[in-house]
Amino acid sequence: SVQERTYIMVKPDGVQRGIVGDIISRFEKRGFKLTALKLVHATPEHLENHYADLKGKPFFPGLIKYMASGPVVGMVWTGLDAVKTGRAMLGATNPLASAPGTIRGDYALAVGRNICHGSDSVENAEKEIKLWFPEGVVQYTNDNEKWIFE
Ligand code: DAT
Ligand code: MG
């Protein structure tokens, strides 16, 4: 759908390394609409909720520690096929398998420091948006839409 939403989050390494602007810029230039944005130092409890599906994996404690090590930038982007296209823009989970031109393929080498999160399904996107933006997102119309969608 043209109004599909995805949750994109620059991880603490992406913030520290100054890649926030580039990631925002990629989604803007692709034609997605910025729908919510926040810089937050999340608690381990909040991050365990975000990554609840991965509880029990051997890397889970390290993942939570890394994600809680500094602020993250959470965003909601809206547009045609936002979840799938967002994942394509991110690249593979392991940056070594990410094509150059993708976010992870351009900026990362290690799976445990892959700089950016993106929702993997529409259902999970809506769950993540609720978790990170319980206050709701911003409703507005973007006048560019007639140049991006038929
Ligand atoms: P993705 O972030 O591509 O959706 P995921 O949801 O399977 O991947 O895992 C969440 C994060 O956990 C991932 O971005 C990095 C970390 N991770 C996944 N697999 C890992 C592994 N084998 N070793 C270390 N960290 C891992
Ligand atoms: Mg995932």
PDB file of C-alpha atoms in Angstrom, residues 4 14 18-19 27 30 34 36-37 44 46 51-52 56 61 63 69 79 82 100 102 111 118 141 144 146 149:
ATOM      1  CA  GLU A   4       2.499   1.386   4.351  1.00  0.00           C
ATOM      2  CA  GLY A  14      25.308   4.656  13.579  1.00  0.00           C
ATOM      3  CA  GLY A  18      27.575  10.274  12.368  1.00  0.00           C
ATOM      4  CA  ILE A  19      25.543   8.280   9.839  1.00  0.00           C
ATOM      5  CA  PHE A  27      14.792   7.488   2.793  1.00  0.00           C
ATOM      6  CA  ARG A  30      13.816   7.500  -2.255  1.00  0.00           C
ATOM      7  CA  LEU A  34       9.029  11.093   7.366  1.00  0.00           C
ATOM      8  CA  ALA A  36       7.891  10.312  13.200  1.00  0.00           C
ATOM      9  CA  LEU A  37      11.408  10.908  14.523  1.00  0.00           C
ATOM     10  CA  PRO A  44      17.439  -2.680  28.370  1.00  0.00           C
ATOM     11  CA  HIS A  46      12.480  -1.565  26.297  1.00  0.00           C
ATOM     12  CA  TYR A  51      13.766  -7.818  20.228  1.00  0.00           C
ATOM     13  CA  ALA A  52      11.416 -10.222  22.097  1.00  0.00           C
ATOM     14  CA  GLY A  56      17.090 -17.174  23.899  1.00  0.00           C
ATOM     15  CA  PRO A  61      22.546 -10.410  25.877  1.00  0.00           C
ATOM     16  CA  LEU A  63      22.643  -7.330  21.395  1.00  0.00           C
ATOM     17  CA  SER A  69      25.049   1.558  25.038  1.00  0.00           C
ATOM     18  CA  GLY A  79       5.173   5.032   1.365  1.00  0.00           C
ATOM     19  CA  ALA A  82       7.835   0.700   2.831  1.00  0.00           C
ATOM     20  CA  PRO A 100      27.477  -2.119  -1.838  1.00  0.00           C
ATOM     21  CA  THR A 102      22.879  -0.622   0.736  1.00  0.00           C
ATOM     22  CA  VAL A 111      26.716  -8.481  12.192  1.00  0.00           C
ATOM     23  CA  GLY A 118      14.283  -2.020   9.775  1.00  0.00           C
ATOM     24  CA  THR A 141       0.193  15.505   3.724  1.00  0.00           C
ATOM     25  CA  ASN A 144       5.487  15.816  -3.265  1.00  0.00           C
ATOM     26  CA  LYS A 146       1.887  13.483  -6.837  1.00  0.00           C
ATOM     27  CA  PHE A 149       3.090   7.979  -6.946  1.00  0.00           C
TER      28      PHE A 149
END
